[in-house]
Coordinates of N, CA and C in Angstrom, one line a residue:
X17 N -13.9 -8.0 9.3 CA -13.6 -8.0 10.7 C -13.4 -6.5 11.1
X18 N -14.0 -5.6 12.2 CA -14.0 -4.8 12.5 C -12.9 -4.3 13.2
X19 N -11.9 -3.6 13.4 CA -11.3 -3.4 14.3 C -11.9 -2.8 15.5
X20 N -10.9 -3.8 17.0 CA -11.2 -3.4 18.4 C -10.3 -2.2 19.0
X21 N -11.0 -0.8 19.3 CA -11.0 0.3 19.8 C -10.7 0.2 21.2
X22 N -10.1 -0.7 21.8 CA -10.5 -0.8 23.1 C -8.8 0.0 23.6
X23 N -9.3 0.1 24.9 CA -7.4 0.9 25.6 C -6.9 -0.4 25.6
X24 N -6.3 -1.9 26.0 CA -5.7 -2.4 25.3 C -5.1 -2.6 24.2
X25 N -5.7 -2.3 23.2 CA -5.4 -2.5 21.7 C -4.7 -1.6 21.5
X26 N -5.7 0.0 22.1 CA -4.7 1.4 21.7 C -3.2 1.3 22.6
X27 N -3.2 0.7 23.6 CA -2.3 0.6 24.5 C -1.0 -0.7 23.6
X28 N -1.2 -1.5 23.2 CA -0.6 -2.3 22.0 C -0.2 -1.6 21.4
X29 N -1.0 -0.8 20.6 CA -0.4 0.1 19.4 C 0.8 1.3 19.6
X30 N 0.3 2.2 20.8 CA 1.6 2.6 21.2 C 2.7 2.1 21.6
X31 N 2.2 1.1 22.1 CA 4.0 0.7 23.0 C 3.8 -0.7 23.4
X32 N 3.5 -1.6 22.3 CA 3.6 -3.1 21.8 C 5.2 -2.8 21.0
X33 N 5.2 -4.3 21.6 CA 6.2 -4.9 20.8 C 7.6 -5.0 21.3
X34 N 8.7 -5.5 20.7 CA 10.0 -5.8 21.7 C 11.1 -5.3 22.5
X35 N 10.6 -4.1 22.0 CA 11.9 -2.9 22.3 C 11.1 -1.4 22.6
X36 N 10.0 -1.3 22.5 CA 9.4 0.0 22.8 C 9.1 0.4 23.9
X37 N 9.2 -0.5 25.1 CA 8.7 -1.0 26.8 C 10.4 -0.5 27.1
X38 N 11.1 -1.0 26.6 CA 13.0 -0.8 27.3 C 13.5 0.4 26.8
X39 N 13.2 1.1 25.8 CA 13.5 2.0 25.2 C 12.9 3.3 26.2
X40 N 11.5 3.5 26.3 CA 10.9 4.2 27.6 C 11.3 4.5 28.8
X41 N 11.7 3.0 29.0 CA 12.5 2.8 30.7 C 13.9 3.5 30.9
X42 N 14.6 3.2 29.9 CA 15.7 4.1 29.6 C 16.0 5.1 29.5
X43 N 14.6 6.3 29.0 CA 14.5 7.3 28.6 C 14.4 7.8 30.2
X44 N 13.6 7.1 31.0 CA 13.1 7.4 32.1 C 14.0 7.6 33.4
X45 N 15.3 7.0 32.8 CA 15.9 7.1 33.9 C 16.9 8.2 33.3
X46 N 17.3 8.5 32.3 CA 17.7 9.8 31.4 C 17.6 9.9 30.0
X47 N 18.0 11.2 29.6 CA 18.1 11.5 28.3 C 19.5 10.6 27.8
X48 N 18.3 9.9 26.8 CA 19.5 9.2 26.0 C 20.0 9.7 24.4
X49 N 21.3 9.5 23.8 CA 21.7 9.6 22.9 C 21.4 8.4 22.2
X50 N 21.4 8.7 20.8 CA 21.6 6.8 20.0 C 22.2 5.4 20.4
X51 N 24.0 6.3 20.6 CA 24.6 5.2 20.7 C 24.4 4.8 22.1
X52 N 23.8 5.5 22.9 CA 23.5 4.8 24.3 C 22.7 3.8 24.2
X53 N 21.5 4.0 23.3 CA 21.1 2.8 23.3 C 21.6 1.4 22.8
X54 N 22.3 1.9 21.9 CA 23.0 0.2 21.4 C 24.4 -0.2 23.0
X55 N 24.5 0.5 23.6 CA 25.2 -0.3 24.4 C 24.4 -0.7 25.4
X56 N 23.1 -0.5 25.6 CA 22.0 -0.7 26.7 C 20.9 -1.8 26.3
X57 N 21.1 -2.1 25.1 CA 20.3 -3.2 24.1 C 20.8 -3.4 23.0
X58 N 22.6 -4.5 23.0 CA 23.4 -4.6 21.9 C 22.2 -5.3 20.9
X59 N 21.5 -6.2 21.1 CA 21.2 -6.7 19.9 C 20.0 -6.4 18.9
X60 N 19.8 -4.7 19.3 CA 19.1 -4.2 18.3 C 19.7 -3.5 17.6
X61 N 18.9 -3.4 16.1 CA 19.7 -2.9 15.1 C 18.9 -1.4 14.3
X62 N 20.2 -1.1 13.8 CA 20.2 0.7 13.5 C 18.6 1.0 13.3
X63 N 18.6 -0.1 12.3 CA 16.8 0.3 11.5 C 15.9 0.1 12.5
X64 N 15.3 -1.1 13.2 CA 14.7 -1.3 14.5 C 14.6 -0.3 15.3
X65 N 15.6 0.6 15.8 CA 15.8 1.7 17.1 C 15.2 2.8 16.4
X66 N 15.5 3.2 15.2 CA 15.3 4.3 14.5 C 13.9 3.7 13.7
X67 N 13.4 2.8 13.9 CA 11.8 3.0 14.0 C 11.0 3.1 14.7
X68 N 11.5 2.6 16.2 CA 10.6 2.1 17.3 C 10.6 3.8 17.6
X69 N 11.7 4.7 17.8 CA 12.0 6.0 17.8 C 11.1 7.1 17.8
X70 N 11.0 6.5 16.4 CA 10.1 7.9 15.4 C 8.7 7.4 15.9
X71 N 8.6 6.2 15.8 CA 7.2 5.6 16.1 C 6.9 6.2 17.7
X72 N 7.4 6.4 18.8 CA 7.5 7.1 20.2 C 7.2 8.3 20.1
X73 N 8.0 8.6 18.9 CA 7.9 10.2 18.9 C 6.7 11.1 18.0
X74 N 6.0 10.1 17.2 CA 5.0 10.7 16.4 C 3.7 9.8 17.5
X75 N 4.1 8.9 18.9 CA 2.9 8.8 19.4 C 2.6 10.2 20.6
X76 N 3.8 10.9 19.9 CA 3.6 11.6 21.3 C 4.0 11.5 22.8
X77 N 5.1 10.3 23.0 CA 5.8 10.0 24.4 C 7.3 10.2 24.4
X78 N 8.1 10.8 23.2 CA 9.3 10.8 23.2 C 9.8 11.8 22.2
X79 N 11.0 12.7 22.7 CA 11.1 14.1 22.2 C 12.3 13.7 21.6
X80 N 12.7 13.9 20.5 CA 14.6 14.2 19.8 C 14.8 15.7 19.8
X81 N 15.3 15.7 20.2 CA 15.9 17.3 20.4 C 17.6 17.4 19.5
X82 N 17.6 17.9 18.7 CA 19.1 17.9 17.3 C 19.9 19.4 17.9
X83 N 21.0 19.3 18.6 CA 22.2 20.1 19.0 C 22.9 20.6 17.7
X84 N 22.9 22.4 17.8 CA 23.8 22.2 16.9 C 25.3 22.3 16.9
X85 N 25.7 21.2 16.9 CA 26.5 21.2 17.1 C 27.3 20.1 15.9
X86 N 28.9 19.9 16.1 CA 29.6 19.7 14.7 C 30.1 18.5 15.6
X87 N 30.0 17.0 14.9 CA 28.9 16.7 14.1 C 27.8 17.0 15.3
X88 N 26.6 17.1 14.8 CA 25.3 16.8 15.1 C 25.3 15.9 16.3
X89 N 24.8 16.8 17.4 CA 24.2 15.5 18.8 C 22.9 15.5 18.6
X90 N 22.4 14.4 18.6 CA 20.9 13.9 18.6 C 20.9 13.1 20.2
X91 N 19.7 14.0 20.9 CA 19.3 13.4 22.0 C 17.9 12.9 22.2
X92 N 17.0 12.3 22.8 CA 16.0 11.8 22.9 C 15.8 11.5 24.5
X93 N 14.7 12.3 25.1 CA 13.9 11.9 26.4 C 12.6 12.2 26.4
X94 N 12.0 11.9 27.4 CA 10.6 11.6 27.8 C 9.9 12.9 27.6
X95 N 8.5 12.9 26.6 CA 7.8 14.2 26.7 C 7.0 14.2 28.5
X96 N 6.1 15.6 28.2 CA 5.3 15.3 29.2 C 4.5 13.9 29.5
X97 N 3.8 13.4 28.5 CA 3.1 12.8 28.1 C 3.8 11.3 28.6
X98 N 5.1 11.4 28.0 CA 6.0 10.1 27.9 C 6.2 9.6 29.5
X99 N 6.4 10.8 30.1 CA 6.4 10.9 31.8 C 5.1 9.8 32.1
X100 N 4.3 10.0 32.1 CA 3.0 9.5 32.3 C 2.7 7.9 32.4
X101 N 3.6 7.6 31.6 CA 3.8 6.1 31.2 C 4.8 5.1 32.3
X102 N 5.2 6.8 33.1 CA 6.5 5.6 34.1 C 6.2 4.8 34.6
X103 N 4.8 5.1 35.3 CA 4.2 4.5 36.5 C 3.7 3.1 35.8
X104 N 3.1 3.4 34.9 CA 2.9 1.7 34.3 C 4.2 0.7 33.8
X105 N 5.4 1.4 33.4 CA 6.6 0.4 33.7 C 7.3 0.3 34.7
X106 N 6.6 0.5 35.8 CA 7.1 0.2 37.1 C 6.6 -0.7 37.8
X107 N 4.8 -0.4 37.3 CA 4.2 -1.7 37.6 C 4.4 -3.1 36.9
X108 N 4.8 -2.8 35.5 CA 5.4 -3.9 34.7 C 6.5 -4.3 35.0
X109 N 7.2 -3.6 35.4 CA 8.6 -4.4 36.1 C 8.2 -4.8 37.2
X110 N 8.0 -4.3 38.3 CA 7.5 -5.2 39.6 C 6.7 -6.3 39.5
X111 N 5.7 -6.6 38.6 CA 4.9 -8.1 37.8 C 6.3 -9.0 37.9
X112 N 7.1 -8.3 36.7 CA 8.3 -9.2 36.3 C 8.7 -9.5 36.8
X113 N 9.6 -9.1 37.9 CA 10.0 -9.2 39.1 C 9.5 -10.2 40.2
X114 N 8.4 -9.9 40.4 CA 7.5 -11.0 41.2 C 6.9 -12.6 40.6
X115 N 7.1 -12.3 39.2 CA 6.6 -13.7 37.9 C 8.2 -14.2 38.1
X116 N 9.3 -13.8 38.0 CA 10.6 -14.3 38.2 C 10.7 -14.6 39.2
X117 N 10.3 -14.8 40.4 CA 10.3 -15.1 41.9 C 9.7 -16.6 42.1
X118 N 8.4 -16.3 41.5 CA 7.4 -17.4 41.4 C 7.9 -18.5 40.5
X119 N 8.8 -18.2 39.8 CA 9.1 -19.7 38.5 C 10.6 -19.5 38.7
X120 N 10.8 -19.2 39.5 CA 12.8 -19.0 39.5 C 13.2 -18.8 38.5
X121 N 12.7 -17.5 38.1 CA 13.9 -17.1 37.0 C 14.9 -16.5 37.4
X122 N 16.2 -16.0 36.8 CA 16.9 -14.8 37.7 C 17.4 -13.7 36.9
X123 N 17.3 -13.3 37.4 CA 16.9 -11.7 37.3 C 18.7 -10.5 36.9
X124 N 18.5 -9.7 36.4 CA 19.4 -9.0 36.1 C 19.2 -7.9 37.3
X125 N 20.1 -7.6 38.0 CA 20.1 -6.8 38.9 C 20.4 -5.2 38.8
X126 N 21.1 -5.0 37.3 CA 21.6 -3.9 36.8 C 20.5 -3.1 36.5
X127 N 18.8 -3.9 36.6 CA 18.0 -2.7 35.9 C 16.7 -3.1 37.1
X128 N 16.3 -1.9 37.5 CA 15.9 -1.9 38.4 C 14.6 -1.1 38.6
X129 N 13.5 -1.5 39.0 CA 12.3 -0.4 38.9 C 12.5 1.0 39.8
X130 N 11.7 1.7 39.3 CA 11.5 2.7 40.5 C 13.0 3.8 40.7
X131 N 13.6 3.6 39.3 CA 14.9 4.0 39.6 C 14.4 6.0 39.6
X132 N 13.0 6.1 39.3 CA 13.1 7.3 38.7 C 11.7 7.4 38.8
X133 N 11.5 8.8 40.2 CA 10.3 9.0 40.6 C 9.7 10.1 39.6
X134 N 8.4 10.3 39.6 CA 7.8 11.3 39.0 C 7.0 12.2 40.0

């Protein structure tokens, strides 16, 4: 079976899967530290974050920047590139948004599209 080259598939590959879409959005609304993210998504874990991470940042949408500083601050935000991607989780959240409207789901009001123009 051949593999499909298509911009979906490539678009899966970068930024498929459960925590690589919230991790972005996060970034987008600022530079985050590690443990920011575990208070912003408790139920992911050390290994999970720190692969979805590296995986962002070897796609080219997410920068670690290492302070030197004692101990060590490790920060992480959006490259140029990573910028680029807002607009499509804005449209993904407004879908969600609107799919939650239509089937009554309800909604967390703490996170919110568009928090962060480009």
């Amino acid at each position: 079976m051949s593999k499909l080259n298509t911009g979906i598939n490539i678009f899966m590959s970068v930024v498929g899967g459960k925590w690589k879409c919230l991790i972005l959005y996060f970034l987008s609304l600022q530079p985050r530290r590690t443990k920011d993210f575990y208070t912003l998504m408790p139920t992911i874990t050390q290994k999970v974050l720190t692969e979805q991470l590296k995986q962002l940042e070897e796609a080219g949408l997410v920068k670690r920047e290492v302070y030197k500083e004692i101990p060590p601050k490790v920060e992480y935000s959006l490259t140029e590139l990573g910028l680029t991607f807002v607009p499509v989780l804005n449209t993904m959240c407004d879908w969600g948004n609107s799919y939650a409207v239509t089937q009554d789901i309800e909604t967390n009001d703490n996170y919110c599209c568009h928090d962060k123009t480009t």
